[in-house]
Amino acid sequence: MKPRSAVDLHLHSTASDGTLSPAALVAHVAARGVRLMALTDHDTVAGIAEAAAAAREHGIGFVAGVEISVSWRGRSLHLLGLGVDPGAQTLARGLAGQESLRQERAERIAGRLDAKGAPGTLALDKLRARGVIPTRMHFARELVALGIAQDPGAAFERWLGRGRPGHVRAAWPELAEATAWIAAAGGKAAIAHPMRYPLSAGARRELCAEFRACGGHAIEVVTGGGSPAHREQAISLAVRCDLEGSVGSDFHDPAIPWNPPGRLAKLPGSVRPVWRGAPFPGLAADPETE
Ligand code: AMP
Ligand code: MN
Ligand code: MN
Ligand code: MN
């Protein structure tokens, strides 16, 4: 059996578009062998306190995190903040702005779905009643619940994915700006799933070099559902751009089989782990070598 990482620094809960509560998520990943986890909900730290308490109960290491939507050269990218102080002011202000952007974008998504004959406003009303900060995944699940799509994957394919009516861009903050929020909150910034963006190899290298120059720390080298070829490319990017490496499944839902927690490959020795040293918890045993 290939060696598995006991680290998972990219996980979602019901505080954003995951299906498990923060406490249930911790129990789920701990039962699958994860010894060091980060909760990284989209643009919110609302689940951190509950997850941190559950991680203490389960005796696993916990890192407060967040996944921030940002812009780079006019594209949307996802930036992980790892080891942040969830109460830090600059970050809190930034995330309040993200919530406004998400609420306003959700209205545009709803309107565009309505115009194409899907019940967008109805879906959004249901989300508002539940008090969620809306992501496209929330819309996808509501379209399934309303009988418009068979499963979330089909909802993305027909309604919400790239080039579809519900794929609406927001004026997300620039990569450098959100990187500064994370630094001001004492955390390390890491580019999430770097191979998932439709960029040329040259543009991806420029992204990593610019990110390093503006204070970025790491890229996610081992990702849920990533192919071995993508992992190899991410390893060379990290080495070439002098960035640390992270490991994260991007787990959302136990019903989705392609990225279960606790099954990720280990980071290769050529890449420095983002979780060594401050602001990460000192663990009795190193989760990668134990
Ligand atoms: P948003 O940040 O609002 O654009 O929503 C993005 C979220 O939707 C991602 O974090 C995923 O959870 C989910 N998502 C995006 N694209 C797909 C897809 N093609 N299939 C399934 N889920 C997707
Ligand atoms: Mn998501
Ligand atoms: Mn993401
Ligand atoms: Mn994610």
Short mmCIF file of N, CA and C and ligand atoms in Angstrom, two decimals, residues 10-12 17 40 42 67 78 80 192-193 196 250-252, ligand 4:
data_model
loop_
_atom_site.label_atom_id
_atom_site.label_comp_id
_atom_site.label_asym_id
_atom_site.label_seq_id
_atom_site.Cartn_x
_atom_site.Cartn_y
_atom_site.Cartn_z
N HIS A 10 -7.43 20.88 4.06
CA HIS A 10 -8.44 21.50 3.18
C HIS A 10 -9.75 20.72 3.33
N LEU A 11 -10.62 21.22 4.18
CA LEU A 11 -11.86 20.53 4.53
C LEU A 11 -13.00 21.53 4.70
N HIS A 12 -14.21 21.12 4.28
CA HIS A 12 -15.39 22.00 4.36
C HIS A 12 -16.45 21.44 5.30
N ASP A 17 -20.04 25.10 2.30
CA ASP A 17 -20.80 24.18 1.45
C ASP A 17 -20.52 22.71 1.72
N THR A 40 -11.32 24.69 6.40
CA THR A 40 -11.10 25.78 5.42
C THR A 40 -12.40 26.07 4.67
N HIS A 42 -15.39 28.21 2.79
CA HIS A 42 -15.32 29.31 1.82
C HIS A 42 -15.64 30.64 2.50
N GLU A 67 -10.84 29.37 3.10
CA GLU A 67 -10.56 29.34 1.65
C GLU A 67 -11.20 30.58 1.04
N HIS A 78 -8.65 30.18 -5.78
CA HIS A 78 -8.93 29.95 -4.36
C HIS A 78 -7.63 29.97 -3.56
N LEU A 80 -5.95 29.52 0.25
CA LEU A 80 -6.13 29.02 1.61
C LEU A 80 -5.34 29.89 2.58
N ALA A 192 -4.81 27.06 -3.35
CA ALA A 192 -5.54 25.79 -3.34
C ALA A 192 -5.52 25.17 -4.73
N HIS A 193 -5.54 23.83 -4.77
CA HIS A 193 -5.62 23.05 -6.02
C HIS A 193 -5.04 23.80 -7.24
N ARG A 196 -5.96 23.01 -10.97
CA ARG A 196 -7.36 22.98 -11.40
C ARG A 196 -7.74 24.20 -12.24
N ASP A 250 -9.97 18.68 0.09
CA ASP A 250 -11.11 19.47 -0.38
C ASP A 250 -12.41 18.69 -0.21
N PHE A 251 -12.44 17.91 0.86
CA PHE A 251 -13.62 17.10 1.17
C PHE A 251 -14.81 17.98 1.52
N HIS A 252 -16.00 17.63 0.96
CA HIS A 252 -17.24 18.35 1.24
C HIS A 252 -18.35 17.45 1.81
MN MN B 4 -12.31 23.85 -1.08
#
